[in-house]
Coordinates of C-alpha atoms in Angstrom, one line a residue:
M1 CA 0.0 0.0 0.0
L2 CA 1.4 3.4 -1.0
K3 CA 2.0 5.9 1.8
I4 CA -0.8 8.5 1.7
I5 CA 0.9 11.1 3.8
K6 CA 4.0 12.7 2.3
G7 CA 6.4 15.0 4.1
I8 CA 5.2 18.6 4.4
K9 CA 7.6 20.9 2.5
K10 CA 9.5 23.5 4.4
G11 CA 9.4 26.8 2.6
S12 CA 9.8 30.5 3.3
K13 CA 7.7 32.4 5.8
P14 CA 4.0 31.9 4.9
E15 CA 2.2 34.7 3.2
V16 CA -1.1 35.7 4.7
I17 CA -3.7 36.0 1.9
E18 CA -6.1 38.8 2.7
P19 CA -9.2 40.0 0.9
P20 CA -8.9 43.1 -1.4
P21 CA -8.5 46.4 0.5
G22 CA -11.6 48.1 -0.8
P23 CA -14.6 47.9 -3.1
N24 CA -12.4 48.3 -6.2
G25 CA -11.4 44.7 -6.3
P26 CA -12.5 42.4 -9.2
S27 CA -16.2 42.4 -9.8
D28 CA -16.7 38.7 -10.7
V29 CA -16.5 37.6 -7.0
T30 CA -17.5 39.8 -4.2
V31 CA -16.3 39.0 -0.7
N32 CA -16.9 41.2 2.4
H33 CA -14.5 40.0 5.1
A34 CA -16.1 42.2 7.8
S35 CA -19.6 41.1 7.1
R36 CA -18.6 37.4 7.2
S37 CA -17.0 37.8 10.5
A38 CA -20.1 39.5 11.9
I39 CA -22.3 36.5 11.2
P40 CA -23.7 35.2 14.5
Q41 CA -22.3 31.8 15.6
A42 CA -25.7 30.1 15.4
Q43 CA -26.0 31.2 11.8
L44 CA -22.4 30.1 11.0
T45 CA -23.3 26.7 12.4
T46 CA -26.4 26.5 10.2
I47 CA -24.4 27.5 7.1
K48 CA -21.8 24.7 7.8
S49 CA -24.5 22.1 8.3
Q50 CA -26.3 23.1 5.1
A51 CA -23.1 23.2 3.1
I52 CA -23.2 19.4 2.9
T53 CA -26.6 19.3 1.1
R54 CA -26.7 22.6 -0.7
T55 CA -25.7 22.8 -4.4
A56 CA -23.1 25.1 -5.6
S57 CA -24.2 28.4 -7.2
P58 CA -23.8 28.6 -11.0
C59 CA -20.1 29.0 -11.8
V60 CA -18.3 29.2 -15.1
I61 CA -15.6 26.6 -15.3
E62 CA -12.7 28.4 -17.0
V63 CA -8.9 28.5 -16.9
T64 CA -7.6 30.9 -14.3
P65 CA -4.1 32.1 -13.4
L66 CA -2.0 30.2 -10.8
L67 CA -2.2 31.6 -7.3
K68 CA 1.5 32.1 -7.2
D69 CA 1.4 34.2 -10.4
V70 CA -1.0 36.9 -9.1
P71 CA -0.3 39.7 -6.5
V72 CA -0.9 38.8 -2.9
S73 CA -3.7 41.3 -2.7
E74 CA -5.7 39.4 -5.4
R75 CA -5.0 35.9 -4.2
H76 CA -8.0 35.8 -1.8
V77 CA -10.5 36.4 -4.6
L78 CA -8.8 34.0 -7.0
F79 CA -8.7 31.3 -4.2
I80 CA -12.4 31.7 -3.6
R81 CA -13.1 31.5 -7.3
K82 CA -11.1 28.3 -7.7
V83 CA -12.8 26.8 -4.7
S84 CA -16.2 27.7 -6.3
M85 CA -15.3 26.0 -9.5
C86 CA -14.3 22.9 -7.5
M87 CA -17.8 22.7 -6.0
V88 CA -19.3 21.8 -9.4
S89 CA -19.9 18.1 -9.7
F90 CA -19.5 16.1 -12.9
E91 CA -20.9 12.8 -14.3
F92 CA -18.1 10.3 -14.6
S93 CA -20.0 7.5 -16.1
D94 CA -19.5 9.2 -19.5
T95 CA -15.8 9.7 -19.9
L96 CA -16.2 11.9 -23.0
K97 CA -18.6 14.4 -21.4
K98 CA -17.2 17.8 -20.4
V99 CA -13.6 16.6 -20.6
K100 CA -12.2 20.2 -20.5
E101 CA -14.2 21.2 -17.5
K102 CA -13.2 18.1 -15.6
E103 CA -9.5 18.7 -16.3
I104 CA -9.8 22.3 -15.1
K105 CA -11.3 21.2 -11.9
R106 CA -8.6 18.5 -11.4
Q107 CA -5.9 21.1 -12.0
N108 CA -7.5 23.5 -9.5
L109 CA -7.8 20.8 -6.9
Q110 CA -4.1 19.8 -7.4
E111 CA -3.1 23.5 -7.0
L112 CA -5.1 23.7 -3.7
V113 CA -3.4 20.6 -2.5
D114 CA 0.0 21.9 -3.3
L115 CA -0.8 25.3 -1.6
V116 CA -1.9 23.7 1.6
Q117 CA 1.0 21.2 1.6
S118 CA 3.7 23.7 1.0
G119 CA 2.5 26.1 3.7
S120 CA 3.7 29.0 1.5
S121 CA 0.4 30.9 2.0
K122 CA -1.6 31.1 5.2
M123 CA -5.4 30.9 4.7
N124 CA -7.7 33.2 6.7
E125 CA -10.9 32.0 8.3
I126 CA -13.2 32.7 5.4
M127 CA -11.0 30.8 3.0
Q128 CA -10.8 27.8 5.3
Q129 CA -14.6 27.8 5.7
E130 CA -15.2 27.9 1.9
M131 CA -12.6 25.2 1.3
V132 CA -14.2 22.8 3.9
N133 CA -17.6 23.6 2.4
M134 CA -16.2 22.6 -1.0
I135 CA -14.8 19.4 0.4
S136 CA -18.1 18.6 2.1
I137 CA -20.0 19.0 -1.2
N138 CA -17.6 16.7 -3.0
I139 CA -17.2 13.8 -0.6
F140 CA -20.5 13.8 1.4
R141 CA -22.8 12.1 -1.1
A142 CA -25.2 9.2 -1.4
L143 CA -23.2 6.0 -1.8
P144 CA -24.4 3.4 -4.4
P145 CA -26.1 0.2 -3.1
A146 CA -23.7 -2.5 -1.9
A147 CA -23.3 -5.6 -4.1
Y148 CA -25.3 -7.8 -1.7
E149 CA -28.2 -5.3 -1.8
N150 CA -28.4 -5.5 -5.5
T151 CA -28.4 -9.3 -5.5
G152 CA -30.4 -9.8 -2.4
A153 CA -27.8 -12.2 -1.0
I154 CA -27.7 -10.8 2.5
D155 CA -26.2 -13.9 4.0
G156 CA -23.7 -14.5 1.2
D157 CA -20.0 -14.4 1.7
P158 CA -18.6 -10.8 1.3
E159 CA -15.6 -12.3 -0.5
E160 CA -17.9 -13.2 -3.4
D161 CA -19.1 -9.6 -3.8
E162 CA -17.8 -7.7 -6.7
M163 CA -15.4 -4.9 -5.7
Y164 CA -16.8 -1.5 -6.5
L165 CA -14.4 1.3 -7.6
E166 CA -15.7 4.9 -7.5
P167 CA -15.7 6.3 -11.1
S168 CA -15.0 9.9 -9.8
W169 CA -11.9 8.8 -8.0
P170 CA -9.5 11.0 -10.1
H171 CA -11.2 14.1 -8.5
L172 CA -12.3 12.5 -5.2
Q173 CA -8.8 11.4 -4.4
L174 CA -7.5 15.0 -4.7
V175 CA -10.4 16.2 -2.5
Y176 CA -9.4 13.7 0.2
E177 CA -5.8 14.6 -0.2
L178 CA -6.7 18.3 0.3
L179 CA -8.6 17.5 3.5
L180 CA -5.8 15.4 4.8
R181 CA -3.2 18.1 4.1
Y182 CA -5.5 20.7 5.8
V183 CA -5.9 18.5 8.9
V184 CA -2.2 17.7 9.3
S185 CA -0.8 21.1 8.4
H186 CA 1.1 22.9 11.1
D187 CA -0.5 26.1 9.9
T188 CA -4.0 24.8 10.7
D189 CA -5.2 26.4 13.9
T190 CA -7.4 23.9 15.7
K191 CA -9.4 26.6 17.4
V192 CA -10.5 27.9 14.0
A193 CA -10.7 24.6 12.2
K194 CA -13.0 23.0 14.8
R195 CA -15.7 25.4 13.7
F196 CA -15.8 23.7 10.3
I197 CA -14.7 20.2 11.2
D198 CA -17.4 19.8 13.8
H199 CA -19.5 16.9 15.1
T200 CA -21.7 16.9 12.0
F201 CA -18.6 16.7 9.8
V202 CA -17.2 13.8 11.8
L203 CA -20.5 11.9 11.6
N204 CA -20.6 12.3 7.9
L205 CA -17.0 11.0 7.6
L206 CA -18.0 7.9 9.6
D207 CA -21.0 7.3 7.2
L208 CA -18.5 7.2 4.3
F209 CA -16.8 4.2 5.8
N210 CA -19.7 2.3 4.2
S211 CA -18.0 2.9 0.9
E212 CA -17.2 -0.3 -1.1
D213 CA -14.1 1.4 -2.6
P214 CA -11.1 0.3 -0.5
R215 CA -9.1 3.4 -1.7
E216 CA -11.7 5.7 -0.2
R217 CA -11.8 3.8 3.1
E218 CA -8.0 4.0 3.4
Y219 CA -8.1 7.8 3.1
L220 CA -11.0 8.0 5.6
K221 CA -9.0 5.9 8.1
T222 CA -6.0 8.2 7.9
I223 CA -8.0 11.4 8.0
L224 CA -10.2 10.3 10.9
H225 CA -7.2 9.1 12.9
R226 CA -5.5 12.5 12.3
V227 CA -8.7 14.4 13.3
Y228 CA -8.7 12.3 16.5
G229 CA -5.1 13.2 17.2
K230 CA -5.4 16.9 16.5
F231 CA -8.8 17.9 17.8
M232 CA -8.8 16.8 21.4
V233 CA -12.3 18.2 21.9
H234 CA -13.7 15.7 19.4
R235 CA -12.1 12.6 21.0
P236 CA -15.0 11.4 23.3
F237 CA -17.5 12.1 20.5
I238 CA -15.5 10.1 17.9
R239 CA -15.2 7.1 20.3
K240 CA -18.9 7.2 21.0
A241 CA -19.8 7.5 17.3
I242 CA -17.6 4.5 16.4
N243 CA -19.2 2.6 19.3
N244 CA -22.7 3.3 17.7
V245 CA -21.4 2.0 14.3
F246 CA -20.4 -1.3 16.1
Y247 CA -23.8 -1.6 17.8
R248 CA -25.6 -1.2 14.5
F249 CA -23.4 -3.9 13.0
I250 CA -23.9 -6.3 15.9
F251 CA -27.6 -6.0 16.4
E252 CA -28.9 -5.0 12.9
T253 CA -26.9 -5.4 9.8
E254 CA -23.8 -7.6 10.3
R255 CA -22.6 -5.9 7.2
H256 CA -20.1 -3.1 7.1
P257 CA -17.2 -2.9 4.6
G258 CA -15.2 -0.4 6.8
L259 CA -15.2 -2.3 10.1
G260 CA -11.5 -3.3 9.7
E261 CA -10.4 0.3 9.1
L262 CA -12.4 1.6 12.1
L263 CA -10.8 -1.1 14.3
E264 CA -7.4 -0.1 13.0
I265 CA -8.1 3.4 14.3
L266 CA -9.3 2.1 17.6
G267 CA -6.2 -0.1 18.0
S268 CA -4.1 3.1 17.9
I269 CA -6.5 4.9 20.3
I270 CA -6.5 2.0 22.8
N271 CA -2.8 1.9 22.7
G272 CA -2.8 5.5 24.0
F273 CA -5.2 4.9 26.9
A274 CA -3.9 6.0 30.3
V275 CA -3.6 3.4 33.1
P276 CA -5.7 2.7 35.1
M277 CA -8.3 2.7 32.4
K278 CA -11.6 4.5 32.7
E279 CA -14.8 2.6 33.3
E280 CA -16.0 4.0 30.0
H281 CA -13.3 2.2 28.1
K282 CA -14.0 -1.1 29.9
L283 CA -17.7 -0.8 29.0
F284 CA -16.7 -0.4 25.4
L285 CA -14.7 -3.6 25.6
V286 CA -17.7 -5.5 27.1
R287 CA -20.5 -4.1 25.0
A288 CA -18.9 -3.6 21.6
L289 CA -15.6 -5.3 21.0
I290 CA -16.3 -8.8 22.5
P291 CA -19.7 -9.1 20.9
L292 CA -18.1 -8.4 17.5
H293 CA -16.9 -12.0 17.7
K294 CA -20.3 -13.4 17.1
A295 CA -20.5 -12.3 13.4
K296 CA -20.3 -15.0 10.8
Y297 CA -17.7 -13.5 8.6
I298 CA -15.4 -12.3 11.3
N299 CA -12.3 -13.2 9.3
Y300 CA -12.6 -9.9 7.4
Y301 CA -11.7 -7.9 10.5
H302 CA -10.5 -10.4 13.0
Q303 CA -6.8 -9.4 12.8
Q304 CA -7.7 -5.8 13.8
L305 CA -10.2 -6.9 16.4
S306 CA -7.7 -9.3 18.0
Y307 CA -5.2 -6.5 18.2
C308 CA -7.7 -4.2 20.0
I309 CA -8.6 -7.0 22.5
I310 CA -4.9 -7.8 23.3
Q311 CA -4.2 -4.1 23.8
F312 CA -6.9 -4.0 26.6
V313 CA -5.4 -7.1 28.3
E314 CA -1.9 -5.6 28.1
K315 CA -3.2 -2.4 29.6
D316 CA -5.1 -4.2 32.4
Y317 CA -4.1 -7.8 33.0
K318 CA -7.2 -8.3 35.3
L319 CA -9.4 -8.2 32.2
A320 CA -7.9 -11.4 30.8
D321 CA -10.5 -13.7 32.7
F322 CA -13.4 -11.6 31.4
V323 CA -12.1 -11.5 27.8
I324 CA -11.5 -15.3 27.7
R325 CA -14.9 -16.1 29.1
G326 CA -16.4 -13.7 26.5
L327 CA -14.7 -15.6 23.6
L328 CA -16.0 -18.9 25.1
R329 CA -19.5 -17.4 25.2
Y330 CA -19.4 -16.7 21.4
W331 CA -17.5 -19.9 20.4
P332 CA -18.6 -21.1 17.0
V333 CA -20.5 -24.4 16.9
S334 CA -20.1 -25.5 13.3
N335 CA -17.7 -22.9 11.7
C336 CA -14.2 -24.4 11.6
T337 CA -12.6 -21.2 10.1
K338 CA -13.8 -19.2 13.1
E339 CA -12.6 -21.8 15.6
I340 CA -9.1 -21.6 14.2
L341 CA -9.2 -17.8 14.5
F342 CA -10.5 -18.0 18.1
L343 CA -7.8 -20.5 19.1
G344 CA -5.1 -18.2 17.6
E345 CA -6.6 -15.2 19.4
L346 CA -6.8 -17.0 22.7
E347 CA -3.1 -18.0 22.4
E348 CA -2.1 -14.4 22.0
I349 CA -4.3 -13.4 25.0
L350 CA -2.8 -16.2 27.2
D351 CA 0.7 -14.8 26.2
V352 CA -0.1 -11.7 28.3
T353 CA -2.2 -13.4 31.0
Q354 CA -0.9 -13.7 34.6
P355 CA -1.2 -17.0 36.6
A356 CA -4.0 -15.6 38.9
E357 CA -6.3 -14.6 36.0
F358 CA -5.5 -17.9 34.3
Q359 CA -6.6 -19.9 37.3
Q360 CA -10.0 -18.2 37.2
C361 CA -10.9 -19.4 33.7
M362 CA -8.8 -22.5 33.1
V363 CA -11.5 -25.0 33.7
P364 CA -14.0 -23.8 31.0
L365 CA -11.1 -22.9 28.7
F366 CA -9.6 -26.3 28.6
R367 CA -12.9 -28.1 28.4
Q368 CA -13.3 -26.2 25.1
V369 CA -9.7 -26.9 24.1
G370 CA -10.4 -30.6 24.7
R371 CA -13.4 -30.5 22.4
C372 CA -11.2 -28.8 19.8
I373 CA -8.5 -31.5 20.1
N374 CA -11.1 -34.1 19.3
S375 CA -12.4 -32.1 16.3
P376 CA -12.8 -34.2 13.1
N377 CA -11.4 -31.1 11.3
F378 CA -7.7 -31.7 11.5
Q379 CA -6.9 -28.0 11.2
V380 CA -8.9 -27.2 14.3
A381 CA -7.3 -30.1 16.2
E382 CA -3.8 -29.1 15.0
R383 CA -4.3 -25.4 16.0
A384 CA -5.3 -26.5 19.5
L385 CA -2.4 -28.9 19.9
F386 CA 0.0 -26.2 18.8
W387 CA -0.7 -24.4 22.1
W388 CA 1.9 -26.8 23.7
N389 CA 4.6 -25.2 21.5
N390 CA 4.1 -21.9 23.4
E391 CA 6.5 -21.8 26.4
H392 CA 4.3 -19.3 28.4
I393 CA 1.2 -21.4 28.0
V394 CA 3.1 -24.6 29.0
D395 CA 4.4 -22.8 32.1
L396 CA 0.8 -21.9 33.1
I397 CA -0.4 -25.4 32.4
A398 CA 2.5 -26.9 34.5
L399 CA 1.6 -24.7 37.5
N400 CA -2.0 -25.9 37.3
R401 CA -1.4 -29.5 35.9
D402 CA -3.4 -31.1 38.7
V403 CA -6.5 -29.4 37.4
I404 CA -5.8 -29.3 33.7
L405 CA -4.5 -32.8 33.0
P406 CA -7.7 -34.6 34.3
I407 CA -9.7 -32.4 31.9
I408 CA -7.5 -32.9 28.9
F409 CA -6.5 -36.5 29.5
E410 CA -9.5 -38.2 28.0
P411 CA -9.5 -36.1 24.7
L412 CA -5.8 -37.0 24.3
E413 CA -6.5 -40.7 24.7
K414 CA -9.4 -40.6 22.3
N415 CA -7.2 -38.9 19.6
I416 CA -4.4 -41.5 20.0
R417 CA -6.9 -44.3 19.7
S418 CA -9.3 -43.1 17.0
H419 CA -8.4 -39.8 15.2
W420 CA -8.4 -40.4 11.5
N421 CA -5.4 -38.0 10.8
Q422 CA -1.9 -39.4 11.4
A423 CA -0.4 -35.9 12.0
I424 CA -2.9 -35.3 14.8
N425 CA -2.0 -38.6 16.3
G426 CA 1.6 -37.6 16.3
L427 CA 1.0 -34.2 17.8
T428 CA -1.3 -35.8 20.5
G429 CA 1.5 -38.2 21.4
N430 CA 3.9 -35.3 21.8
V431 CA 1.5 -33.6 24.2
R432 CA 1.0 -36.8 26.1
K433 CA 4.7 -37.3 26.5
L434 CA 5.1 -33.7 27.7
F435 CA 2.6 -34.4 30.5
I436 CA 4.4 -37.6 31.5
E437 CA 7.7 -35.6 31.8
M438 CA 5.9 -32.9 33.7
D439 CA 4.4 -35.2 36.4
A440 CA 4.6 -38.9 35.8
E441 CA 2.7 -39.7 39.0
L442 CA -0.2 -37.4 38.2
F443 CA -0.3 -38.9 34.7
E444 CA -0.5 -42.4 36.1
D445 CA -3.3 -41.4 38.4
C446 CA -5.3 -39.9 35.5
N447 CA -4.6 -43.0 33.4
N448 CA -6.0 -45.2 36.2
Q449 CA -9.1 -43.0 36.6
F450 CA -9.6 -43.1 32.9
K451 CA -9.4 -46.9 32.9
E452 CA -11.8 -47.2 35.8
K453 CA -14.2 -44.8 34.0
E454 CA -13.9 -46.8 30.8
A455 CA -14.5 -50.1 32.7
M456 CA -17.7 -48.6 34.2
V457 CA -18.9 -47.5 30.8
N458 CA -18.2 -50.9 29.3
Q459 CA -20.1 -52.5 32.2
T460 CA -23.0 -50.2 31.7
L461 CA -23.1 -51.0 28.0
E462 CA -23.0 -54.8 28.6
H463 CA -25.8 -54.5 31.1
R464 CA -27.8 -52.5 28.7
E465 CA -27.2 -55.0 25.9
L466 CA -28.2 -57.9 28.2
T467 CA -31.4 -56.1 29.1
W468 CA -32.3 -55.6 25.5
K469 CA -31.7 -59.3 24.7
K470 CA -34.1 -60.3 27.6
L471 CA -36.7 -57.9 26.3
E472 CA -36.4 -59.4 22.8
A473 CA -36.8 -62.9 24.2
I474 CA -40.0 -61.9 26.1
A475 CA -41.3 -60.2 23.0
S476 CA -40.8 -63.3 20.9
G477 CA -42.5 -65.4 23.6
G478 CA -39.7 -67.9 23.6
D479 CA -39.2 -68.5 27.4
D480 CA -41.0 -67.4 30.5
M481 CA -38.3 -65.2 31.8
V482 CA -38.5 -62.6 34.4
M483 CA -36.9 -59.4 33.3
V484 CA -34.2 -58.3 35.7
I485 CA -33.4 -54.6 35.5

């Protein structure tokens, strides 16, 4: 993946672009700096919220001089004019339609990107507002229906969906690049910028994570992460908004193409949580992250989800017991792919689990591991047996062998006797040998108990078979026998 963020060029001292000094400026665009500043805050908020849905005023798309080629006193008007031309939307389904106008808009967008990136000219408040309005008009749009919505295959595998690529991407990419440069620029004053990049703007950004185009989601991920880092006032709101996206996924749709990107952002956010963690963050783990494990097609975001979960356990080791029990609660019944993912995630969690927390959950955990060892799917059984290659897990097992070995002994014996896959038989034999070396006396006790249990089971089966034979004899009327039960 190409790096989106390039280094910001260091140039000379930024020039402040101001509006023309009097009413004698160019007549094609009229801007009154004083009157804009005097607009009440409530009205400014309304203007910003309506900028997303309003259509741009009629504007002639024509070639204009470069900003660097005009005097400083005229740059404000030219900047606003270029921004206005960039507000015009084009139809990209027909590549031969308005080719010249599209190219002019592309060149204007590229010039704005270069201007913000170089930091050679400092934008005033009005210019920033107009630029953010232009960005909003371009990117905040109705997304096309997802592939599964067109076919009606709601329960189908997302991997089978045809990838959608946004036809207007040549322009859209430049708009996203402009927004990214604006957010990361050292010249952007957060006190001013937060008036335009407000809660409504953030919510609309989050809605765009539903885009089927992976290029767009990659830009959105980087931009939202930068917004979170730069605008501290938005941090609680962003976390809550992402939380709501997860709730909707868990309880309603179970479809969201941008879940992996949102979890990547969260992984970085969780990494920065202070210790001890706030109750709010723990509730987020309980109510949102752990329930994400129940989705059928978890493999599309499991890597990012697992990273977030492990970050929580590393921050607060006391959460290990709750997290492990949470995974056991959502353990898949008939999905072998998910079982393999769960076993891998549990191994990573156990790597950072302390002995005290391990003891609280080891009984239900190894009951489930025993079932996995006996799985007819050799990949599931193999993944479970690979746990004994992890030194930390072996140490935890050794400390609690008197509890774990009686649980795991029977599944090991069943594998050695009857598992169809020879590789699994070999791995099971290695684990069995490890337990013998760990505590031969305990192993012998477990072996004797297993034989006693097996003898009782055989005795019960023999008694049941004898009873059925007697019943058959009575039914056939052969002998006058008294049934002994």
